[in-house]
Coordinates of C-alpha atoms in Angstrom, one line a residue:
Chain A
M11 CA -15.6 -9.1 48.7
A12 CA -12.7 -10.2 50.9
L13 CA -10.3 -11.3 48.3
T14 CA -7.0 -11.7 50.2
N15 CA -7.0 -15.4 49.7
Q16 CA -7.6 -15.0 46.0
K17 CA -4.7 -16.2 43.9
K18 CA -5.7 -14.9 40.4
P19 CA -7.4 -11.7 39.4
V20 CA -11.1 -11.9 38.4
I21 CA -11.3 -10.9 34.7
I22 CA -14.5 -9.2 33.6
G23 CA -15.2 -8.6 29.9
I24 CA -17.4 -5.8 28.5
V25 CA -17.7 -6.1 24.8
G26 CA -19.9 -4.5 22.2
D27 CA -20.1 -2.2 19.2
S28 CA -18.8 1.3 19.1
G29 CA -21.0 3.6 21.1
A30 CA -22.7 0.7 22.9
G31 CA -22.0 2.2 26.4
K32 CA -19.1 -0.1 27.4
T33 CA -17.0 2.6 29.0
T34 CA -20.0 4.0 31.0
F35 CA -21.0 0.6 32.2
A36 CA -17.4 -0.3 33.1
A37 CA -16.9 2.9 35.0
G38 CA -19.8 2.1 37.3
L39 CA -18.7 -1.5 37.8
V40 CA -15.3 -0.3 38.9
H41 CA -17.0 1.8 41.6
V42 CA -19.2 -1.1 42.7
L43 CA -16.2 -3.4 43.0
G44 CA -13.9 -0.6 44.5
P45 CA -11.4 1.4 42.5
E46 CA -8.6 0.4 44.8
R47 CA -9.0 -3.3 44.0
T48 CA -10.1 -2.9 40.4
A49 CA -8.1 -2.2 37.3
S50 CA -9.9 -1.0 34.2
I51 CA -8.3 -1.6 30.8
C52 CA -9.7 -0.3 27.5
I53 CA -9.0 -2.9 24.7
D54 CA -9.2 -0.1 22.1
D55 CA -5.7 0.8 23.4
Y56 CA -4.5 -2.2 21.3
H57 CA -5.3 -0.4 18.1
R58 CA -2.4 -0.9 15.7
Y59 CA -2.8 2.2 13.6
S60 CA -3.5 5.9 14.4
R61 CA -6.4 7.6 12.8
A62 CA -3.9 9.3 10.4
D63 CA -2.4 5.9 9.5
R64 CA -5.8 4.5 8.8
A65 CA -6.8 7.4 6.5
G66 CA -5.2 5.7 3.5
M67 CA -6.3 2.2 4.3
D68 CA -9.6 0.3 3.8
I69 CA -9.6 -0.8 7.4
T70 CA -11.4 0.1 10.6
P71 CA -10.6 -0.4 14.3
H72 CA -13.4 -3.0 14.3
D73 CA -11.2 -5.3 12.3
P74 CA -8.9 -7.6 14.3
A75 CA -6.2 -6.9 11.7
C76 CA -6.3 -3.3 12.9
N77 CA -5.4 -4.4 16.4
Y78 CA -2.5 -6.1 18.3
V79 CA -4.8 -9.0 19.2
D80 CA -1.9 -11.4 19.9
I81 CA -0.3 -8.8 22.3
L82 CA -3.7 -8.3 24.0
E83 CA -3.9 -12.1 24.5
Q84 CA -0.4 -12.1 25.9
H85 CA -1.1 -9.2 28.2
V86 CA -4.4 -10.7 29.6
D87 CA -2.5 -13.9 30.3
L88 CA 0.2 -11.9 32.1
L89 CA -2.3 -10.0 34.2
R90 CA -4.2 -13.1 35.1
D91 CA -0.9 -14.5 36.2
G92 CA -0.4 -11.5 38.5
Q93 CA 2.3 -9.9 36.3
P94 CA 2.5 -6.2 35.3
I95 CA 2.2 -5.1 31.7
L96 CA 3.3 -2.1 29.6
K97 CA 0.0 -1.4 27.9
P98 CA -0.2 0.5 24.7
V99 CA -2.2 3.7 24.6
Y100 CA -4.7 4.9 22.0
N101 CA -5.9 8.4 22.5
H102 CA -9.5 8.6 21.2
H103 CA -9.1 12.4 21.2
G104 CA -7.5 12.7 17.8
G105 CA -7.0 9.0 17.4
R106 CA -3.3 9.1 18.2
L107 CA -0.9 6.3 19.4
E108 CA 0.9 7.4 22.5
P109 CA 3.7 6.1 24.8
P110 CA 2.6 3.0 26.7
E111 CA 1.7 2.9 30.4
Y112 CA 2.6 0.6 33.2
V113 CA -0.4 -1.4 34.6
V114 CA -0.3 -3.6 37.7
P115 CA -3.0 -6.2 38.1
K116 CA -5.5 -5.8 40.9
D117 CA -8.1 -8.3 42.4
F118 CA -10.6 -7.4 39.6
I119 CA -9.7 -6.5 36.0
V120 CA -12.4 -5.0 33.8
L121 CA -11.5 -5.3 30.1
E122 CA -13.8 -3.3 27.9
G123 CA -13.6 -2.8 24.2
L124 CA -14.5 -3.8 20.7
L125 CA -12.7 -7.2 20.3
G126 CA -12.5 -8.8 23.7
Y127 CA -14.0 -12.1 22.6
A128 CA -12.4 -12.2 19.2
T129 CA -10.2 -15.3 19.7
P130 CA -10.6 -18.6 21.7
R131 CA -7.5 -17.6 23.8
L132 CA -9.1 -14.3 24.8
R133 CA -12.5 -15.9 25.5
D134 CA -10.9 -18.4 27.8
C135 CA -9.4 -15.6 30.0
F136 CA -12.7 -14.2 31.3
D137 CA -14.5 -15.2 34.4
V138 CA -17.6 -13.4 33.2
K139 CA -18.4 -12.0 29.7
F140 CA -20.9 -9.1 29.3
Y141 CA -22.0 -7.9 25.9
M142 CA -23.5 -4.4 25.5
E143 CA -26.3 -4.3 22.9
P144 CA -28.4 -1.2 23.2
Q145 CA -31.3 -0.6 20.7
E146 CA -29.5 0.3 17.4
E147 CA -30.9 3.8 17.0
L148 CA -29.9 4.6 20.6
R149 CA -26.4 3.3 19.9
I150 CA -26.0 5.5 16.9
R151 CA -27.1 8.5 19.0
W152 CA -24.7 7.7 21.8
K153 CA -21.9 7.2 19.2
Y154 CA -22.6 10.5 17.5
Q155 CA -22.5 12.2 20.8
R156 CA -19.1 10.7 21.7
D157 CA -17.5 10.9 18.3
T158 CA -18.5 14.5 17.6
G159 CA -17.6 15.4 21.2
V160 CA -14.3 14.1 22.7
G161 CA -13.6 12.2 19.4
G162 CA -13.3 15.5 17.5
Y163 CA -15.1 14.4 14.4
T164 CA -17.4 16.7 12.4
A165 CA -21.0 15.5 11.8
A166 CA -20.0 14.9 8.1
E167 CA -17.0 12.9 9.0
F168 CA -19.1 10.9 11.5
A169 CA -21.7 10.1 8.8
A170 CA -19.0 9.2 6.3
S171 CA -17.4 6.8 8.7
L172 CA -20.5 4.7 9.4
P173 CA -20.7 2.4 6.3
L174 CA -17.2 0.9 6.7
L175 CA -17.6 0.6 10.5
N176 CA -21.0 -1.1 10.1
R177 CA -19.5 -3.5 7.6
D178 CA -16.7 -4.5 10.0
S179 CA -19.1 -4.5 13.0
A180 CA -21.2 -7.1 11.3
L181 CA -18.2 -9.1 10.4
H182 CA -16.2 -8.9 13.6
I183 CA -18.1 -7.3 16.5
A184 CA -21.6 -8.8 16.3
P185 CA -20.4 -12.5 16.2
Q186 CA -18.9 -12.0 19.6
R187 CA -22.4 -11.7 21.1
A188 CA -22.6 -15.5 20.9
Y189 CA -19.9 -15.9 23.5
A190 CA -21.4 -13.6 26.2
D191 CA -22.8 -14.8 29.5
M192 CA -25.0 -11.8 29.9
I193 CA -26.3 -9.4 27.2
V194 CA -27.1 -5.9 28.5
G195 CA -29.6 -4.0 26.3
F196 CA -30.7 -0.5 27.0
Y197 CA -33.7 0.8 25.1
P198 CA -36.1 3.8 25.3
P199 CA -39.5 3.4 26.9
D200 CA -42.5 3.2 24.5
E201 CA -43.8 6.5 25.6
A202 CA -40.4 8.3 24.9
P203 CA -38.8 6.8 21.9
E204 CA -36.2 9.6 21.7
E205 CA -35.0 9.1 25.3
S206 CA -31.2 8.5 25.5
G207 CA -30.5 9.0 29.2
A208 CA -31.9 8.5 32.7
R209 CA -35.3 7.0 31.7
L210 CA -34.0 4.2 29.5
N211 CA -35.1 0.7 30.3
V212 CA -32.6 -2.2 30.4
R213 CA -33.0 -5.8 29.6
H214 CA -30.5 -8.5 30.7
I215 CA -30.4 -11.7 28.8
L216 CA -29.1 -14.4 31.1
R217 CA -27.3 -17.1 29.2
P218 CA -27.0 -20.7 30.5
T219 CA -23.2 -20.2 30.8
L220 CA -23.9 -17.8 33.7
P221 CA -23.8 -19.7 37.0
Y222 CA -27.2 -19.9 38.6
L223 CA -28.3 -17.2 41.0
D224 CA -31.6 -17.4 42.8
L225 CA -33.4 -14.2 41.7
A226 CA -36.6 -14.9 43.8
P227 CA -35.6 -12.6 46.8
L228 CA -34.6 -9.8 44.4
L229 CA -37.9 -10.1 42.4
E230 CA -39.9 -10.1 45.6
V231 CA -38.3 -6.9 47.0
G232 CA -38.3 -5.4 43.5
A233 CA -41.9 -6.3 42.5
D234 CA -43.1 -2.6 42.7
K235 CA -39.7 -1.1 41.9
G236 CA -39.4 -1.8 38.2
F237 CA -37.9 -5.3 38.4
D238 CA -39.3 -8.2 36.4
L239 CA -38.1 -11.6 35.1
E240 CA -39.6 -13.1 31.9
L241 CA -39.1 -16.0 29.7
A242 CA -37.8 -14.9 26.3
R243 CA -36.5 -16.3 23.1
D244 CA -33.0 -15.1 22.2
I245 CA -32.2 -14.1 18.6
D246 CA -30.7 -17.5 18.1
G247 CA -34.1 -19.0 18.9
R248 CA -33.1 -20.5 22.3
P249 CA -35.1 -19.9 25.4
V250 CA -33.5 -17.6 27.9
D251 CA -34.3 -15.7 31.1
A252 CA -34.6 -11.9 30.6
L253 CA -34.3 -9.6 33.6
L254 CA -36.0 -6.3 33.0
I255 CA -35.3 -3.1 34.9
S256 CA -37.6 -0.1 34.2
G257 CA -36.1 3.3 33.7
T258 CA -39.4 5.0 34.5
A259 CA -40.1 3.4 37.9
D260 CA -40.7 5.8 40.8
G261 CA -37.4 7.4 41.8
E262 CA -37.7 6.9 45.5
R263 CA -38.5 3.2 45.0
S264 CA -35.5 2.8 42.6
E265 CA -33.3 4.5 45.2
E266 CA -34.5 2.0 47.8
M267 CA -33.7 -0.8 45.4
E268 CA -30.2 0.5 44.7
A269 CA -29.6 0.7 48.5
Y270 CA -31.0 -2.9 48.9
L271 CA -28.7 -4.3 46.1
W272 CA -25.7 -2.4 47.5
S273 CA -26.4 -3.7 51.1
L274 CA -26.2 -7.3 49.8
L275 CA -22.6 -6.7 48.7
P276 CA -20.1 -7.7 51.4
N277 CA -17.9 -4.6 51.5
G278 CA -19.7 -2.5 54.1
E279 CA -18.7 0.8 52.7
A280 CA -20.8 3.8 51.7
R281 CA -22.5 3.5 48.3
P282 CA -20.4 5.6 45.8
E283 CA -22.2 8.3 43.8
A284 CA -20.4 7.1 40.7
I285 CA -22.6 4.1 40.4
G286 CA -25.2 4.8 37.7
Q287 CA -23.5 7.9 36.4
F288 CA -23.4 8.8 32.7
I289 CA -22.6 11.8 30.6
D290 CA -25.8 13.2 28.9
A291 CA -26.1 14.7 25.4
K292 CA -25.2 18.1 26.8
G293 CA -22.0 16.8 28.5
S294 CA -23.4 16.9 32.0
T295 CA -22.8 14.1 34.5
R296 CA -26.2 12.6 35.5
H297 CA -27.6 9.6 37.3
S298 CA -29.7 6.7 35.9
H299 CA -31.4 4.4 38.4
A300 CA -31.7 1.7 35.7
L301 CA -28.0 1.9 34.9
A302 CA -27.1 1.8 38.6
L303 CA -29.3 -1.2 39.2
S304 CA -27.9 -2.9 36.1
Q305 CA -24.3 -2.4 37.3
L306 CA -25.3 -3.7 40.8
V307 CA -27.0 -6.8 39.3
A308 CA -24.1 -7.4 37.0
T309 CA -21.8 -7.3 40.0
H310 CA -23.8 -9.9 41.9
Y311 CA -23.7 -12.2 38.9
L312 CA -20.0 -11.7 38.3
L313 CA -19.1 -12.3 42.0
N314 CA -21.2 -15.4 41.9
A315 CA -19.6 -16.6 38.7
A316 CA -16.0 -15.8 39.7
L317 CA -16.0 -16.5 43.4
G318 CA -18.9 -18.7 44.0
E319 CA -20.6 -16.3 46.3
N320 CA -24.3 -16.4 46.1
A321 CA -24.6 -12.7 47.0
V322 CA -28.4 -12.1 46.3
Chain B
M15 CA 24.6 -20.8 10.7
A16 CA 21.9 -23.2 9.6
L17 CA 19.4 -22.6 12.4
T18 CA 16.2 -24.2 11.2
N19 CA 16.5 -26.9 13.9
Q20 CA 17.0 -24.3 16.6
K21 CA 14.1 -24.0 19.0
K22 CA 14.9 -20.9 21.0
P23 CA 16.5 -17.7 19.7
V24 CA 20.1 -17.0 20.7
I25 CA 20.2 -14.0 23.0
I26 CA 23.3 -11.8 22.8
G27 CA 24.0 -9.0 25.3
I28 CA 26.0 -5.9 24.7
V29 CA 26.2 -3.8 27.8
G30 CA 28.3 -0.8 28.8
D31 CA 28.3 2.8 29.9
S32 CA 26.8 5.6 27.8
G33 CA 28.9 6.3 24.7
A34 CA 30.9 3.0 25.0
G35 CA 30.1 2.0 21.4
K36 CA 27.4 -0.5 22.1
T37 CA 25.1 0.5 19.2
T38 CA 28.1 0.6 16.7
F39 CA 29.3 -2.8 17.8
A40 CA 25.8 -4.3 17.7
A41 CA 25.1 -2.9 14.2
G42 CA 28.1 -4.8 12.9
L43 CA 27.2 -8.1 14.7
V44 CA 23.7 -7.9 13.1
H45 CA 25.4 -7.8 9.7
V46 CA 27.8 -10.6 10.5
L47 CA 24.9 -12.8 11.7
G48 CA 22.5 -11.6 8.9
P49 CA 19.9 -8.9 9.4
E50 CA 17.1 -11.3 8.1
R51 CA 17.7 -13.7 11.0
T52 CA 18.8 -11.2 13.7
A53 CA 16.6 -8.8 15.7
S54 CA 18.4 -5.9 17.4
I55 CA 16.8 -4.3 20.5
C56 CA 17.9 -1.3 22.3
I57 CA 17.4 -1.7 26.1
D58 CA 17.3 2.1 26.5
D59 CA 13.9 1.9 24.9
Y60 CA 12.7 0.7 28.4
H61 CA 13.4 4.1 29.9
R62 CA 10.5 5.0 32.1
Y63 CA 10.8 8.8 31.9
S64 CA 11.3 11.2 29.0
R65 CA 14.0 13.8 29.2
A66 CA 11.4 16.4 30.1
D67 CA 10.1 14.1 32.9
R68 CA 13.6 13.7 34.3
A69 CA 14.3 17.4 34.4
G70 CA 12.8 17.9 37.8
M71 CA 14.1 14.6 39.2
D72 CA 17.4 13.6 40.8
I73 CA 17.6 10.5 38.6
T74 CA 19.4 9.4 35.4
P75 CA 18.7 6.7 32.8
H76 CA 21.6 4.8 34.3
D77 CA 19.5 4.0 37.4
P78 CA 17.3 0.9 37.2
A79 CA 14.5 2.9 38.9
C80 CA 14.5 5.0 35.7
N81 CA 13.7 2.0 33.6
Y82 CA 11.0 -0.6 33.2
V83 CA 13.4 -3.4 34.3
D84 CA 10.6 -5.9 35.2
I85 CA 9.0 -5.4 31.8
L86 CA 12.4 -5.8 30.1
E87 CA 12.8 -9.1 31.9
Q88 CA 9.3 -10.2 30.8
H89 CA 9.9 -9.2 27.2
V90 CA 13.2 -11.0 27.0
D91 CA 11.6 -14.1 28.4
L92 CA 8.8 -13.8 25.8
L93 CA 11.2 -13.4 23.0
R94 CA 13.3 -16.3 24.2
D95 CA 10.1 -18.3 24.2
G96 CA 9.5 -17.3 20.5
Q97 CA 6.7 -14.8 21.3
P98 CA 6.3 -11.3 19.8
I99 CA 6.4 -8.2 22.1
L100 CA 5.1 -4.7 21.9
K101 CA 8.4 -2.9 22.8
P102 CA 8.4 0.6 24.2
V103 CA 10.3 3.3 22.2
Y104 CA 12.6 5.9 23.6
N105 CA 13.7 8.4 21.0
H106 CA 17.2 9.6 21.9
H107 CA 16.6 12.6 19.6
G108 CA 14.9 14.8 22.1
G109 CA 14.6 12.1 24.7
R110 CA 10.9 11.5 24.1
L111 CA 8.8 8.4 24.8
E112 CA 6.9 7.3 21.7
P113 CA 4.3 4.7 20.8
P114 CA 5.5 1.1 21.1
E115 CA 6.5 -1.1 18.2
Y116 CA 5.8 -4.7 17.4
V117 CA 8.9 -7.0 17.5
V118 CA 9.0 -10.6 16.3
P119 CA 11.8 -12.8 17.6
K120 CA 14.4 -14.1 15.1
D121 CA 17.1 -16.7 15.3
F122 CA 19.4 -14.2 17.0
I123 CA 18.4 -11.4 19.2
V124 CA 21.0 -8.7 20.1
L125 CA 20.1 -6.7 23.2
E126 CA 22.2 -3.7 23.7
G127 CA 22.0 -1.1 26.4
L128 CA 22.9 0.3 29.7
L129 CA 21.2 -2.2 32.1
G130 CA 21.1 -5.6 30.4
Y131 CA 22.8 -7.5 33.2
A132 CA 21.1 -5.5 36.1
T133 CA 19.2 -8.4 37.6
P134 CA 19.7 -12.2 37.9
R135 CA 16.6 -12.9 35.8
L136 CA 18.1 -10.8 33.0
R137 CA 21.6 -12.3 33.3
D138 CA 20.1 -15.8 33.0
C139 CA 18.6 -14.9 29.6
F140 CA 21.8 -14.4 27.6
D141 CA 23.7 -17.0 25.7
V142 CA 26.7 -14.7 25.6
K143 CA 27.3 -11.5 27.5
F144 CA 29.6 -8.8 26.0
Y145 CA 30.7 -5.7 28.0
M146 CA 32.0 -2.6 26.1
E147 CA 34.7 -0.8 28.0
P148 CA 36.7 1.6 25.9
Q149 CA 39.4 3.8 27.5
E150 CA 37.5 6.3 29.6
E151 CA 38.8 9.4 27.7
L152 CA 37.8 7.8 24.5
R153 CA 34.3 7.0 25.8
I154 CA 33.8 10.6 26.9
R155 CA 34.8 11.8 23.4
W156 CA 32.4 9.3 21.7
K157 CA 29.6 10.3 24.1
Y158 CA 30.2 14.0 23.4
Q159 CA 30.1 13.3 19.7
R160 CA 26.7 11.4 20.0
D161 CA 25.0 13.6 22.6
T162 CA 25.8 16.9 21.0
G163 CA 25.0 15.4 17.6
V164 CA 21.8 13.3 17.3
G165 CA 21.1 13.8 21.0
G166 CA 20.6 17.5 20.5
Y167 CA 22.4 18.6 23.7
T168 CA 24.5 21.7 23.8
A169 CA 28.2 21.4 25.0
A170 CA 27.2 23.1 28.2
E171 CA 24.3 20.7 28.8
F172 CA 26.6 17.8 28.1
A173 CA 29.1 18.9 30.6
A174 CA 26.4 19.6 33.2
S175 CA 25.0 16.1 32.8
L176 CA 28.2 14.2 33.5
P177 CA 28.5 14.3 37.3
L178 CA 25.1 12.7 37.9
L179 CA 25.6 10.2 35.1
N180 CA 29.0 9.2 36.4
R181 CA 27.6 8.8 39.9
D182 CA 24.9 6.4 38.6
S183 CA 27.3 4.7 36.2
A184 CA 29.6 3.8 39.1
L185 CA 26.6 2.6 41.1
H186 CA 24.7 0.7 38.4
I187 CA 26.5 0.2 35.1
A188 CA 30.1 -0.6 36.1
P189 CA 29.2 -3.5 38.5
Q190 CA 27.6 -5.3 35.5
R191 CA 31.1 -5.8 34.1
A192 CA 31.6 -8.7 36.6
Y193 CA 28.9 -10.7 34.7
A194 CA 30.3 -10.4 31.2
D195 CA 31.9 -13.3 29.3
M196 CA 33.9 -11.0 27.1
I197 CA 35.0 -7.5 27.7
V198 CA 35.7 -5.5 24.6
G199 CA 38.0 -2.5 25.1
F200 CA 38.9 0.0 22.4
Y201 CA 41.9 2.3 23.1
P202 CA 44.1 4.7 21.1
P203 CA 47.6 3.5 20.0
D204 CA 50.5 5.0 22.0
E205 CA 51.6 7.1 19.0
A206 CA 48.2 8.7 18.5
P207 CA 46.5 9.3 21.9
E208 CA 43.8 11.5 20.3
E209 CA 42.7 8.8 17.9
S210 CA 39.0 8.0 18.2
G211 CA 38.3 6.1 14.9
A212 CA 39.7 3.7 12.4
R213 CA 43.2 3.3 14.0
L214 CA 42.0 2.3 17.5
N215 CA 43.3 -0.9 19.0
V216 CA 41.0 -3.3 20.7
R217 CA 41.6 -5.7 23.5
H218 CA 39.2 -8.6 24.3
I219 CA 39.3 -10.0 27.8
L220 CA 38.1 -13.6 27.6
R221 CA 36.5 -14.7 30.8
P222 CA 36.4 -18.4 32.0
T223 CA 32.6 -18.4 31.5
L224 CA 33.2 -18.2 27.7
P225 CA 33.2 -21.7 26.3
Y226 CA 36.7 -22.7 25.1
L227 CA 37.6 -21.8 21.5
D228 CA 41.0 -22.9 20.1
L229 CA 42.7 -19.7 19.0
A230 CA 45.9 -21.4 17.7
P231 CA 44.8 -21.4 14.0
L232 CA 43.7 -17.8 14.2
L233 CA 46.9 -16.6 15.9
E234 CA 48.9 -18.5 13.3
V235 CA 47.2 -16.9 10.4
G236 CA 47.1 -13.5 12.2
A237 CA 50.7 -13.4 13.4
D238 CA 51.7 -10.6 11.0
K239 CA 48.2 -9.1 10.8
G240 CA 48.0 -7.4 14.2
F241 CA 46.6 -10.4 16.2
D242 CA 48.1 -11.4 19.5
L243 CA 47.1 -13.3 22.6
E244 CA 48.6 -12.5 26.0
L245 CA 48.2 -13.5 29.6
A246 CA 46.8 -10.6 31.6
R247 CA 45.5 -9.9 35.0
D248 CA 41.9 -8.6 35.1
I249 CA 41.0 -5.6 37.3
D250 CA 39.7 -8.1 39.9
G251 CA 43.2 -9.7 40.0
R252 CA 42.3 -12.9 38.3
P253 CA 44.4 -14.2 35.3
V254 CA 42.7 -14.0 32.0
D255 CA 43.5 -14.4 28.3
A256 CA 43.6 -11.1 26.4
L257 CA 43.2 -11.1 22.6
L258 CA 44.6 -8.0 21.1
I259 CA 43.8 -6.6 17.6
S260 CA 45.9 -3.8 16.4
G261 CA 44.2 -0.8 14.7
T262 CA 47.5 0.2 13.0
A263 CA 48.3 -3.0 11.2
D264 CA 48.9 -2.9 7.5
G265 CA 45.5 -2.4 5.8
E266 CA 45.9 -5.0 3.1
R267 CA 46.8 -7.7 5.7
S268 CA 43.9 -6.6 7.9
E269 CA 41.6 -7.0 4.9
E270 CA 43.0 -10.5 4.4
M271 CA 42.3 -11.3 8.0
E272 CA 38.7 -10.0 7.7
A273 CA 38.2 -12.2 4.7
Y274 CA 39.7 -15.2 6.5
L275 CA 37.5 -14.8 9.6
W276 CA 34.4 -14.3 7.4
S277 CA 35.3 -17.4 5.4
L278 CA 35.1 -19.5 8.5
L279 CA 31.5 -18.6 9.1
P280 CA 29.2 -21.1 7.6
N281 CA 26.8 -18.8 5.7
G282 CA 28.5 -18.7 2.3
E283 CA 27.3 -15.2 1.4
A284 CA 29.3 -12.1 0.3
R285 CA 30.9 -10.2 3.2
P286 CA 28.7 -7.2 4.0
E287 CA 30.3 -3.7 3.9
A288 CA 28.5 -2.8 7.1
I289 CA 30.9 -4.9 9.2
G290 CA 33.4 -2.6 10.8
Q291 CA 31.5 0.6 10.0
F292 CA 31.3 3.5 12.4
I293 CA 30.3 7.2 12.3
D294 CA 33.3 9.4 12.7
A295 CA 33.5 12.7 14.5
K296 CA 32.5 14.5 11.4
G297 CA 29.4 12.4 10.9
S298 CA 30.8 10.3 8.0
T299 CA 30.5 6.6 7.7
R300 CA 33.9 4.9 7.8
H301 CA 35.5 1.5 8.1
S302 CA 37.7 0.2 10.9
H303 CA 39.6 -3.1 10.4
A304 CA 40.0 -3.5 14.2
L305 CA 36.2 -3.1 14.7
A306 CA 35.4 -5.5 11.9
L307 CA 37.8 -8.1 13.2
S308 CA 36.5 -7.6 16.7
Q309 CA 32.9 -8.1 15.5
L310 CA 33.9 -11.2 13.6
V311 CA 35.8 -12.7 16.5
A312 CA 32.9 -11.9 18.8
T313 CA 30.6 -13.8 16.4
H314 CA 32.8 -16.9 16.4
Y315 CA 32.8 -16.9 20.2
L316 CA 29.0 -16.4 20.4
L317 CA 28.3 -19.1 17.9
N318 CA 30.5 -21.4 19.8
A319 CA 28.9 -20.5 23.1
A320 CA 25.3 -20.6 21.8
L321 CA 25.4 -23.4 19.3
G322 CA 28.5 -25.4 20.2
E323 CA 29.9 -24.8 16.8
N324 CA 33.7 -24.6 17.0
A325 CA 33.8 -22.2 14.1
V326 CA 37.5 -21.2 14.2

């Protein structure tokens, strides 16, 4: 990851519905890429209205009209051009608009949020586009945990908010899946359908827009470590590769696999603990091998796509 | 002022020290040009720190380091290019940073504030650059009135704030005078040195960078209405034209002169009451003929400079 000759920042998109795990996934990516050379921007900061403003309106943050999409486009262009921006701030705790903050571009810029692929101009900005699509029941559990935690909603408010949100998600969020290069889908193992944490499996749909990466060495090393590649049919009927990572593989072997994937990255530093970390339903910080491996695989793909480095 | 063929907004600068009357002058210009085709932006909104932030720092808002000058440059470029911006907001009442607001460019953009001419990139943006330079005692009276009014300072806080402000004004504000096309200087008449309102005189220094406008017809009509042109020496020693407007001229004649200058503007609408309005020391809205005439003359000059219309 020697990027000193690089002229433009690499722009990485992480889009998906509310509660899909975008922020958690992004946080790990930042640590794989290196926080000192990676800026992480939450697209939800471009919400046009506070929660109080929205109370009297038939609109949700999932609707582009509820966001400064043209300003987001402008800011991503500026960052890509190496310019600083004065980014708006939306505080999820209370849903308040706050004073903006000054952001300087770094080598990598992770943009995560609801509407990253909403317009052609936005879609053109990204070097790699990820889409988070956990199993729907799991997403609702994750969203409930977040909204009734830091979000400050009551359980009743949470339930009341879902119909409008789901209407706007179907209209505005879900259609963005079509533009993703890789779709990251966490789901519970058959034997533990209520699992929402460390033992989740994850399936990566690799779209043809993703530059080719030879997975053979990875699959060979990972054969007994919960790695698998299978042919699948995407929801649009097209054939795709699906890379599976098991969340119930033996811990020691998963750990070896994390170390192996990390060793392939050319930065030569100690592997950060923050890779694979998530907040569980009780608010504790925990580690998921499948999440860590997913973040490491995603990084190999994004480096390959952005810099032409065939890292695996 | 038919501007439908115009491609880029006309950018008008009003710069000067704190309390120099920039906001009052700008408000009238907006009404001369037409509020529906004029956007007014306060450059002080680009303050980087709130009043509370600054309390522990040896810095004043008069220092470029206390402002997002690079973002201001970026935003002026965007506006000039016809793009919207998400402008930061500094609330002078309490000195708080607030959520940003969405601003769409219009045919005319008035940018008023402390540091409009602080960098070459900023100076290049303006079609016309005004600099407000009232008599210093008058400026301090105006500033006191504003700071202890809407600003919410006590008299003691006001007095305590002056030394640092004056240090930074000398370093950062005053040098910008050199870049102005026209310097607007209000001052009390000899017979009423305490005057701070409707009877102030105003002197306009016309710099050679201001495109030529034939003042002969104006001076002829204004001969007995408090208008005069004289040769003067600027503080840098160079000869300049100085256009004087008396604040103590006969009211009826001044009124005729306002109507005459308004009639020369090609918009054909009724003359707005807001031209020449200011807030007096008691907080009441009042009218100054000299201010109105100054705003009207300034508009003729700016239209001439920006659009090549020899309006007088």
